[in-house]
Amino acid sequence: MQERIAEIQRSLGEALQAAPSKEELLSLKQKLVGKKGELPALLGELKSLADEERKALGGKLQSLRKEIEQSIAHALSELERAAMDEKLQKSWDDPSRRGSLFARGLTDAGLHPITEILQELEEIFSRMGFEILDGPHIEDNHHNFEALNIPEDHPARDLQDTFWFEDNTHLLRTHTSCIQIRGMKDRQPPVRFIGPGQVFRCERTDQWHDFSFFQLEGLFIDRNVSVANLLYFAQTLFEEIFQSQVEIRTRPSYFPFVEPGLEIDMRRDGGKWVEMLGCGMIHPKVMEQIGVDPTEYSGFAFGLGVDRLLLMRHAIEDIRHLRSGDLRFVRQFSRYRSGGIPC
Ligand code: PHE
């Protein structure tokens, strides 16, 4: 009987090796452990054996049955999985890859130039040790205005025409300066972070103004930070972006959350001055709001107009092209043409 057991084990191994089909597996199971199969036959023969031998062989036969059942069940489930994989593979198959109707005229996709420049900016700032933070598009009165030293009836509210929600408390953020407040909730100086993002203004559009655009907020707080740091910093930033020398000039300006407030313009090759940056030294009232002692620390904040940067870099004549969704426009950008992301 020992030999027959070994024989069954061997034939099971061989049968499984041969990558059997589902039907073959089921009939193998039937043949070995089915009612009239080999194993029950062997079990039947046990009766005629002496006690001792019967026990020993009985145990062996039971574990052989287990082994047979388990390995066949395993092989069956593997088959099922392979069938499922194949089915999924087919259902995910993109017809455009098979040269069908959908593929006609498809070219590579690419990143929008705004996305590209944002990625570049994030890279430059990361190298300078800035964290990159985010904030919600839908803001509240507190973060967009009050915490930034712009109280209810302050005329500065008129500087930024706002899309308000009906509750008169929530709004589409008019600038990324709200990220100054949010970012400082769980940070202590020295800090440096940027907050890039889309902003919204209820304004008439023209070639330099759209009702929505991108800003990049920056905040830098440490001991002994001054306007000189800010100017050095702005110049370095522009030269990185344009990979050439640039000139900057400052004009006094007014934002309630900075004192003094400045506007930085830049130009290249003696060309036209373009306003790039609203900035200034963080106002003591805002310092208090964000829990920083203004007698110990100082800092600067700036809001960079990302779209403007792009317009200048590529000599684009109208900001409204950026959100027009016109493919003829976006296709002109270098990375779009040279190996974008294949779709
Ligand atoms: N939030 C200002 C704007 O949108 C820009 C700014 C940011 C000015 C930070 C000063 C400091 O116009």
Coordinates of N, CA and C in Angstrom, one line a residue, residues 99-298:
G99 N -4.9 51.5 -33.1 CA -5.1 52.1 -34.4 C -6.5 52.1 -34.9
S100 N -7.5 52.1 -34.0 CA -8.9 52.1 -34.5 C -9.3 53.6 -34.8
L101 N -10.5 53.7 -35.0 CA -11.1 55.0 -35.3 C -10.6 56.2 -34.4
F102 N -10.6 55.9 -33.1 CA -10.3 56.9 -32.1 C -8.8 57.5 -32.3
A103 N -8.0 56.7 -32.8 CA -6.6 57.1 -32.8 C -6.3 58.1 -33.8
R104 N -7.1 58.3 -34.8 CA -6.8 59.2 -35.9 C -6.5 60.6 -35.4
G105 N -5.4 61.2 -35.7 CA -5.1 62.6 -35.4 C -4.7 62.8 -34.0
L106 N -4.5 61.7 -33.2 CA -4.1 61.9 -31.8 C -2.6 62.3 -31.7
T107 N -2.3 63.3 -31.0 CA -0.9 63.6 -30.8 C -0.5 63.4 -29.3
D108 N 0.7 63.6 -29.0 CA 1.1 63.6 -27.6 C 0.4 64.7 -26.8
A109 N 0.0 64.4 -25.6 CA -0.5 65.5 -24.7 C 0.7 66.2 -24.0
G110 N 0.5 67.3 -23.4 CA 1.6 68.0 -22.7 C 1.0 68.8 -21.6
L111 N 1.9 69.3 -20.8 CA 1.5 70.1 -19.7 C 1.1 71.6 -20.1
H112 N 0.2 72.1 -19.5 CA -0.2 73.5 -19.8 C 1.0 74.4 -19.4
P113 N 1.3 75.5 -20.1 CA 2.5 76.3 -19.8 C 2.4 76.8 -18.3
I114 N 1.2 77.1 -17.8 CA 1.1 77.5 -16.4 C 1.6 76.4 -15.5
T115 N 1.2 75.2 -15.7 CA 1.7 74.1 -14.9 C 3.2 74.0 -15.0
E116 N 3.7 74.2 -16.2 CA 5.2 74.0 -16.3 C 5.9 75.1 -15.5
I117 N 5.4 76.3 -15.6 CA 6.2 77.4 -14.9 C 6.0 77.3 -13.4
L118 N 4.9 76.8 -13.0 CA 4.7 76.6 -11.6 C 5.6 75.5 -11.1
Q119 N 5.8 74.4 -11.9 CA 6.8 73.4 -11.5 C 8.2 73.9 -11.4
E120 N 8.5 74.8 -12.3 CA 9.8 75.4 -12.3 C 10.0 76.3 -11.1
L121 N 9.0 77.1 -10.8 CA 9.1 78.0 -9.6 C 9.2 77.2 -8.3
E122 N 8.5 76.1 -8.2 CA 8.5 75.3 -7.0 C 9.9 74.7 -6.9
E123 N 10.5 74.3 -8.0 CA 11.8 73.7 -8.0 C 12.9 74.8 -7.5
I124 N 12.8 76.0 -8.0 CA 13.7 77.1 -7.6 C 13.6 77.3 -6.1
F125 N 12.3 77.5 -5.7 CA 12.1 77.8 -4.3 C 12.5 76.6 -3.3
S126 N 12.3 75.4 -3.8 CA 12.7 74.3 -2.9 C 14.2 74.3 -2.8
R127 N 14.9 74.6 -3.8 CA 16.4 74.7 -3.7 C 16.8 75.8 -2.7
M128 N 16.0 76.8 -2.6 CA 16.3 77.9 -1.6 C 15.8 77.6 -0.2
G129 N 15.3 76.4 -0.1 CA 14.9 75.9 1.3 C 13.5 76.3 1.7
F130 N 12.6 76.6 0.7 CA 11.2 77.0 1.0 C 10.4 75.7 1.0
E131 N 9.4 75.7 1.9 CA 8.4 74.7 1.9 C 7.3 75.1 0.8
I132 N 6.6 74.2 0.3 CA 5.5 74.5 -0.6 C 4.2 74.1 0.0
L133 N 3.3 75.2 0.2 CA 2.0 75.0 0.9 C 0.9 75.2 -0.1
D134 N -0.3 74.8 0.4 CA -1.5 74.9 -0.4 C -2.6 75.5 0.4
G135 N -3.6 75.9 -0.2 CA -4.8 76.5 0.5 C -6.0 76.3 -0.3
P136 N -7.2 76.5 0.3 CA -8.4 76.3 -0.5 C -8.8 77.5 -1.4
H137 N -9.5 77.2 -2.5 CA -9.9 78.2 -3.4 C -11.1 79.0 -2.7
I138 N -11.9 78.3 -2.0 CA -13.0 78.9 -1.3 C -12.5 79.3 0.1
E139 N -12.4 80.6 0.3 CA -11.9 81.1 1.6 C -13.0 81.7 2.4
D140 N -12.6 82.2 3.6 CA -13.6 83.0 4.4 C -13.0 84.4 4.6
N141 N -13.9 85.2 5.0 CA -13.6 86.6 5.3 C -12.4 86.7 6.2
H142 N -12.3 85.8 7.2 CA -11.1 85.9 8.1 C -9.8 85.8 7.4
H143 N -9.6 84.7 6.7 CA -8.3 84.4 6.1 C -8.0 85.3 4.9
N144 N -9.0 85.7 4.2 CA -8.8 86.5 3.0 C -8.6 88.0 3.3
F145 N -9.3 88.4 4.4 CA -9.2 89.9 4.7 C -8.8 90.2 6.2
E146 N -9.7 89.7 7.1 CA -9.5 90.2 8.5 C -8.1 90.0 9.1
A147 N -7.7 88.7 9.0 CA -6.4 88.4 9.5 C -5.2 89.1 8.8
L148 N -5.5 89.6 7.6 CA -4.5 90.3 6.9 C -4.6 91.8 7.1
N149 N -5.3 92.2 8.2 CA -5.4 93.6 8.5 C -6.3 94.4 7.6
I150 N -7.3 93.7 7.0 CA -8.2 94.4 6.1 C -9.6 94.3 6.8
P151 N -9.9 95.2 7.7 CA -11.2 95.1 8.3 C -12.4 95.4 7.4
E152 N -13.6 95.1 7.9 CA -14.9 95.2 7.1 C -15.0 96.5 6.3
D153 N -14.9 97.6 6.9 CA -15.2 98.8 6.1 C -13.9 99.5 5.6
H154 N -12.9 98.8 5.5 CA -11.6 99.3 5.1 C -11.7 99.5 3.5
P155 N -11.2 100.7 3.1 CA -11.3 100.9 1.6 C -10.5 99.9 0.8
A156 N -9.5 99.3 1.4 CA -8.7 98.4 0.7 C -9.5 97.2 0.1
R157 N -10.7 97.0 0.7 CA -11.5 95.9 0.2 C -11.9 96.1 -1.2
D158 N -12.0 97.4 -1.5 CA -12.4 97.8 -2.9 C -11.3 97.6 -3.9
L159 N -10.1 97.4 -3.4 CA -9.0 97.2 -4.3 C -9.1 95.9 -5.0
Q160 N -9.7 94.9 -4.3 CA -9.8 93.6 -4.9 C -11.3 93.2 -5.0
D161 N -11.9 93.3 -6.2 CA -13.3 93.0 -6.3 C -13.5 91.6 -6.1
T162 N -14.5 91.2 -5.3 CA -14.5 89.9 -4.8 C -15.8 89.1 -5.3
F163 N -15.6 87.8 -5.6 CA -16.7 87.0 -5.8 C -17.2 86.4 -4.5
W164 N -18.3 87.0 -3.9 CA -18.8 86.5 -2.7 C -19.8 85.4 -2.8
F165 N -19.9 84.5 -1.9 CA -21.0 83.5 -1.8 C -22.2 84.2 -1.1
E166 N -23.3 83.5 -1.2 CA -24.5 84.2 -0.7 C -24.5 84.4 0.8
D167 N -23.7 83.6 1.5 CA -23.7 83.8 2.9 C -22.9 85.0 3.3
N168 N -22.3 85.7 2.4 CA -21.5 86.9 2.6 C -20.3 86.7 3.6
T169 N -20.0 85.5 3.8 CA -18.8 85.2 4.6 C -17.8 84.4 3.8
H170 N -18.3 83.6 2.9 CA -17.3 82.8 2.1 C -17.1 83.5 0.7
L171 N -16.0 83.3 0.1 CA -15.6 83.9 -1.1 C -14.6 83.1 -1.9
L172 N -14.4 83.4 -3.2 CA -13.3 82.8 -3.9 C -12.1 83.7 -3.6
R173 N -11.0 83.1 -3.1 CA -9.9 83.9 -2.7 C -9.4 84.9 -3.7
T174 N -9.2 86.1 -3.3 CA -8.8 87.1 -4.2 C -7.3 87.2 -4.3
H175 N -6.6 86.5 -3.4 CA -5.1 86.5 -3.5 C -4.7 85.2 -2.7
T176 N -3.4 84.9 -2.9 CA -2.9 83.8 -2.1 C -2.4 84.2 -0.7
S177 N -2.5 85.5 -0.4 CA -2.0 85.9 0.9 C -2.7 85.1 2.1
C178 N -3.9 84.6 1.9 CA -4.5 83.7 2.9 C -3.6 82.6 3.4
I179 N -2.7 82.2 2.4 CA -1.8 81.1 2.8 C -0.8 81.5 3.8
Q180 N -0.5 82.8 3.9 CA 0.4 83.3 4.9 C -0.2 82.9 6.3
I181 N -1.5 83.2 6.4 CA -2.2 82.9 7.7 C -2.3 81.4 8.0
R182 N -2.7 80.7 7.0 CA -2.9 79.3 7.2 C -1.6 78.6 7.5
G183 N -0.5 79.0 6.8 CA 0.8 78.3 6.9 C 1.4 78.6 8.3
M184 N 1.1 79.8 8.9 CA 1.7 80.1 10.1 C 0.9 79.5 11.3
K185 N -0.2 78.8 11.1 CA -1.0 78.2 12.2 C -0.1 77.2 12.9
D186 N 0.7 76.4 12.2 CA 1.4 75.4 12.9 C 2.9 75.5 12.6
R187 N 3.4 76.7 12.4 CA 4.8 76.9 12.2 C 5.3 78.1 13.1
Q188 N 6.6 78.0 13.4 CA 7.2 79.1 14.2 C 8.5 79.6 13.4
P189 N 8.8 80.9 13.6 CA 10.0 81.3 12.8 C 11.3 80.6 13.4
P190 N 12.3 80.5 12.7 CA 12.5 81.0 11.3 C 11.7 80.1 10.3
V191 N 10.9 80.8 9.4 CA 10.2 80.0 8.4 C 10.4 80.6 7.0
R192 N 10.3 79.8 6.0 CA 10.2 80.3 4.7 C 9.3 79.3 3.9
F193 N 8.2 79.8 3.3 CA 7.4 78.9 2.5 C 6.8 79.7 1.3
I194 N 6.4 78.9 0.3 CA 5.6 79.6 -0.8 C 4.2 78.9 -0.8
G195 N 3.3 79.6 -1.4 CA 1.9 79.1 -1.6 C 1.5 79.4 -3.0
P196 N 1.7 78.6 -4.0 CA 1.2 78.9 -5.3 C -0.3 78.6 -5.5
G197 N -1.0 79.3 -6.3 CA -2.4 78.8 -6.5 C -3.2 79.8 -7.3
Q198 N -4.4 79.4 -7.7 CA -5.3 80.2 -8.5 C -6.1 81.2 -7.6
V199 N -6.3 82.4 -8.1 CA -7.1 83.4 -7.4 C -8.1 84.0 -8.4
F200 N -9.1 84.7 -7.8 CA -10.2 85.1 -8.6 C -10.6 86.5 -8.2
R201 N -10.9 87.3 -9.3 CA -11.3 88.7 -9.0 C -12.5 89.0 -9.9
C202 N -13.5 89.6 -9.3 CA -14.6 90.0 -10.1 C -14.3 91.3 -10.9
E203 N -13.6 91.2 -11.9 CA -13.1 92.3 -12.6 C -13.3 92.2 -14.1
R204 N -13.4 93.4 -14.8 CA -13.4 93.4 -16.2 C -12.1 92.9 -16.7
T205 N -12.1 92.2 -17.8 CA -10.8 91.6 -18.3 C -10.2 92.5 -19.4
D206 N -8.9 92.5 -19.5 CA -8.2 93.1 -20.7 C -7.0 92.3 -20.9
Q207 N -6.1 92.9 -21.8 CA -5.0 92.0 -22.2 C -4.0 91.7 -21.0
W208 N -4.0 92.5 -19.9 CA -3.2 92.2 -18.8 C -4.0 91.6 -17.6
H209 N -5.3 91.6 -17.7 CA -6.1 91.2 -16.5 C -7.1 90.1 -16.9
D210 N -7.2 89.1 -16.1 CA -8.2 88.1 -16.3 C -9.0 88.0 -15.0
F211 N -10.2 87.4 -15.0 CA -10.9 87.3 -13.7 C -10.3 86.2 -12.9
S212 N -9.5 85.4 -13.4 CA -8.8 84.4 -12.6 C -7.4 84.3 -13.1
F213 N -6.4 84.1 -12.2 CA -5.0 84.0 -12.6 C -4.3 83.3 -11.5
F214 N -3.0 83.1 -11.6 CA -2.2 82.4 -10.6 C -1.3 83.4 -9.9
Q215 N -1.2 83.2 -8.6 CA -0.2 83.9 -7.9 C 0.7 82.9 -7.2
L216 N 1.8 83.4 -6.7 CA 2.7 82.6 -5.9 C 3.0 83.4 -4.7
E217 N 2.5 83.1 -3.5 CA 2.7 83.8 -2.3 C 4.1 83.3 -1.7
G218 N 4.8 84.2 -1.2 CA 6.0 83.8 -0.5 C 6.1 84.5 0.9
L219 N 6.6 83.8 1.8 CA 6.8 84.3 3.1 C 8.1 83.9 3.7
F220 N 8.8 84.9 4.3 CA 10.1 84.6 4.9 C 10.2 85.3 6.2
I221 N 10.4 84.6 7.3 CA 10.5 85.3 8.6 C 11.7 84.8 9.3
D222 N 12.5 85.7 9.8 CA 13.7 85.3 10.6 C 14.1 86.6 11.4
R223 N 15.2 86.5 12.1 CA 15.7 87.7 12.8 C 16.4 88.5 11.7
N224 N 16.3 89.9 11.9 CA 17.0 90.8 11.0 C 16.8 90.7 9.5
V225 N 15.6 90.3 9.2 CA 15.3 90.4 7.7 C 14.9 91.8 7.3
S226 N 15.4 92.2 6.2 CA 15.1 93.6 5.8 C 14.7 93.7 4.3
V227 N 14.3 94.9 3.9 CA 14.0 95.1 2.5 C 15.1 94.7 1.5
A228 N 16.3 94.9 2.0 CA 17.5 94.6 1.2 C 17.5 93.1 0.8
N229 N 17.1 92.2 1.8 CA 17.0 90.8 1.5 C 15.9 90.6 0.5
L230 N 14.8 91.3 0.6 CA 13.7 91.1 -0.3 C 14.1 91.5 -1.7
L231 N 14.9 92.6 -1.9 CA 15.3 93.0 -3.2 C 16.3 92.0 -3.9
Y232 N 17.2 91.6 -3.1 CA 18.2 90.6 -3.5 C 17.5 89.4 -4.0
F233 N 16.5 89.0 -3.2 CA 15.8 87.8 -3.4 C 15.0 87.8 -4.7
A234 N 14.3 88.9 -4.9 CA 13.5 89.1 -6.1 C 14.3 89.1 -7.4
Q235 N 15.5 89.8 -7.3 CA 16.4 89.8 -8.5 C 16.9 88.4 -8.9
T236 N 17.3 87.7 -7.8 CA 17.8 86.3 -8.0 C 16.7 85.5 -8.7
L237 N 15.5 85.6 -8.2 CA 14.4 84.8 -8.7 C 14.2 85.0 -10.2
F238 N 14.1 86.3 -10.5 CA 13.9 86.6 -11.9 C 15.0 86.1 -12.8
E239 N 16.2 86.3 -12.3 CA 17.3 85.9 -13.2 C 17.3 84.3 -13.4
E240 N 16.9 83.6 -12.4 CA 16.8 82.2 -12.5 C 15.7 81.8 -13.6
I241 N 14.6 82.5 -13.5 CA 13.5 82.2 -14.4 C 13.8 82.5 -15.8
F242 N 14.5 83.7 -16.0 CA 14.7 84.1 -17.4 C 16.1 83.7 -17.9
Q243 N 16.9 83.1 -16.9 CA 18.2 82.7 -17.3 C 19.0 83.8 -18.0
S244 N 18.8 85.0 -17.5 CA 19.6 86.1 -18.1 C 19.5 87.3 -17.1
Q245 N 20.3 88.3 -17.3 CA 20.3 89.4 -16.4 C 19.0 90.2 -16.6
V246 N 18.5 90.7 -15.5 CA 17.3 91.5 -15.5 C 17.5 92.8 -14.7
E247 N 16.7 93.8 -15.0 CA 16.7 95.0 -14.1 C 15.4 95.0 -13.3
I248 N 15.5 95.4 -12.0 CA 14.3 95.6 -11.3 C 14.2 97.0 -10.8
R249 N 13.0 97.5 -10.6 CA 12.8 98.8 -9.9 C 11.7 98.6 -8.9
T250 N 11.7 99.5 -7.9 CA 10.6 99.4 -6.9 C 9.8 100.7 -7.0
R251 N 8.5 100.5 -6.6 CA 7.7 101.6 -6.5 C 6.9 101.5 -5.1
P252 N 6.7 102.6 -4.4 CA 6.0 102.4 -3.2 C 4.6 102.0 -3.5
S253 N 4.0 101.2 -2.6 CA 2.6 100.7 -2.9 C 1.9 100.5 -1.5
Y254 N 0.7 100.1 -1.6 CA 0.0 100.0 -0.4 C -0.8 98.7 -0.3
F255 N -0.4 97.8 0.6 CA -1.2 96.6 1.0 C -1.3 96.7 2.5
P256 N -2.5 96.5 3.1 CA -2.6 96.7 4.5 C -1.8 95.7 5.3
F257 N -1.4 94.6 4.7 CA -0.7 93.5 5.5 C 0.8 93.7 5.5
V258 N 1.3 94.7 4.8 CA 2.8 94.9 4.8 C 3.0 96.4 5.1
E259 N 4.2 96.7 5.7 CA 4.6 98.1 5.9 C 6.1 98.1 6.0
P260 N 6.8 98.7 5.1 CA 6.3 99.4 3.9 C 5.9 98.4 2.9
G261 N 5.0 98.9 2.0 CA 4.6 98.0 0.8 C 5.2 98.5 -0.5
L262 N 5.6 97.6 -1.3 CA 6.3 97.9 -2.5 C 5.7 97.1 -3.7
E263 N 6.0 97.7 -4.8 CA 5.7 96.9 -6.0 C 7.0 96.8 -6.8
I264 N 7.3 95.6 -7.2 CA 8.6 95.4 -8.0 C 8.3 95.2 -9.5
D265 N 8.9 96.0 -10.3 CA 8.7 95.8 -11.7 C 10.0 95.3 -12.3
M266 N 10.0 94.6 -13.4 CA 11.2 94.2 -14.0 C 11.2 94.4 -15.5
R267 N 12.4 94.5 -16.1 CA 12.5 94.5 -17.5 C 13.8 93.8 -18.0
R268 N 13.7 93.4 -19.2 CA 14.9 92.7 -19.8 C 15.3 93.5 -21.0
D269 N 16.6 93.6 -21.2 CA 17.2 94.2 -22.4 C 16.7 95.6 -22.6
G270 N 16.5 96.4 -21.6 CA 16.0 97.7 -21.7 C 14.6 97.9 -22.3
G271 N 13.9 96.8 -22.2 CA 12.5 96.8 -22.7 C 11.5 97.5 -21.8
K272 N 10.2 97.0 -21.9 CA 9.2 97.7 -21.2 C 9.2 97.2 -19.7
W273 N 8.9 98.1 -18.8 CA 8.8 97.7 -17.4 C 7.5 97.0 -17.2
V274 N 7.5 95.8 -16.5 CA 6.3 95.1 -16.2 C 6.2 94.8 -14.7
E275 N 5.0 95.1 -14.2 CA 4.8 94.9 -12.7 C 4.8 93.4 -12.4
M276 N 5.6 92.9 -11.5 CA 5.7 91.5 -11.3 C 5.2 91.1 -9.9
L277 N 5.5 91.9 -8.9 CA 5.5 91.5 -7.5 C 4.9 92.5 -6.6
G278 N 3.9 92.2 -5.8 CA 3.5 93.0 -4.7 C 4.2 92.5 -3.5
C279 N 4.7 93.3 -2.7 CA 5.5 92.8 -1.6 C 5.7 93.8 -0.5
G280 N 6.4 93.4 0.6 CA 6.7 94.3 1.6 C 7.1 93.6 2.9
M281 N 7.4 94.4 3.9 CA 7.7 93.8 5.2 C 6.4 93.5 6.0
I282 N 6.3 92.3 6.5 CA 5.1 91.9 7.2 C 4.7 92.9 8.3
H283 N 3.4 93.3 8.2 CA 2.9 94.3 9.1 C 2.9 93.8 10.6
P284 N 3.3 94.6 11.6 CA 3.2 94.1 13.0 C 1.9 93.5 13.4
K285 N 0.8 94.1 12.9 CA -0.5 93.5 13.2 C -0.7 92.1 12.7
V286 N -0.2 91.9 11.5 CA -0.2 90.5 10.9 C 0.7 89.6 11.7
M287 N 1.8 90.1 12.1 CA 2.8 89.3 12.9 C 2.1 88.8 14.2
E288 N 1.3 89.7 14.8 CA 0.5 89.3 16.0 C -0.5 88.3 15.7
Q289 N -1.2 88.5 14.6 CA -2.2 87.5 14.1 C -1.6 86.1 14.0
I290 N -0.4 86.0 13.5 CA 0.2 84.7 13.2 C 1.1 84.3 14.4
G291 N 1.0 85.0 15.5 CA 1.7 84.5 16.7 C 3.2 84.7 16.7
V292 N 3.6 85.8 16.0 CA 5.1 86.0 16.0 C 5.4 87.3 16.7
D293 N 6.4 87.4 17.5 CA 6.7 88.6 18.2 C 7.4 89.6 17.2
P294 N 6.8 90.7 16.9 CA 7.4 91.6 15.9 C 8.6 92.4 16.4
T295 N 8.9 92.3 17.7 CA 10.1 93.0 18.2 C 11.3 92.1 18.1
E296 N 11.0 90.8 17.9 CA 12.1 89.8 17.9 C 12.4 89.4 16.4
Y297 N 11.3 89.3 15.6 CA 11.5 88.8 14.3 C 11.0 89.8 13.3
S298 N 11.5 89.7 12.0 CA 10.9 90.5 10.9 C 10.8 89.6 9.7

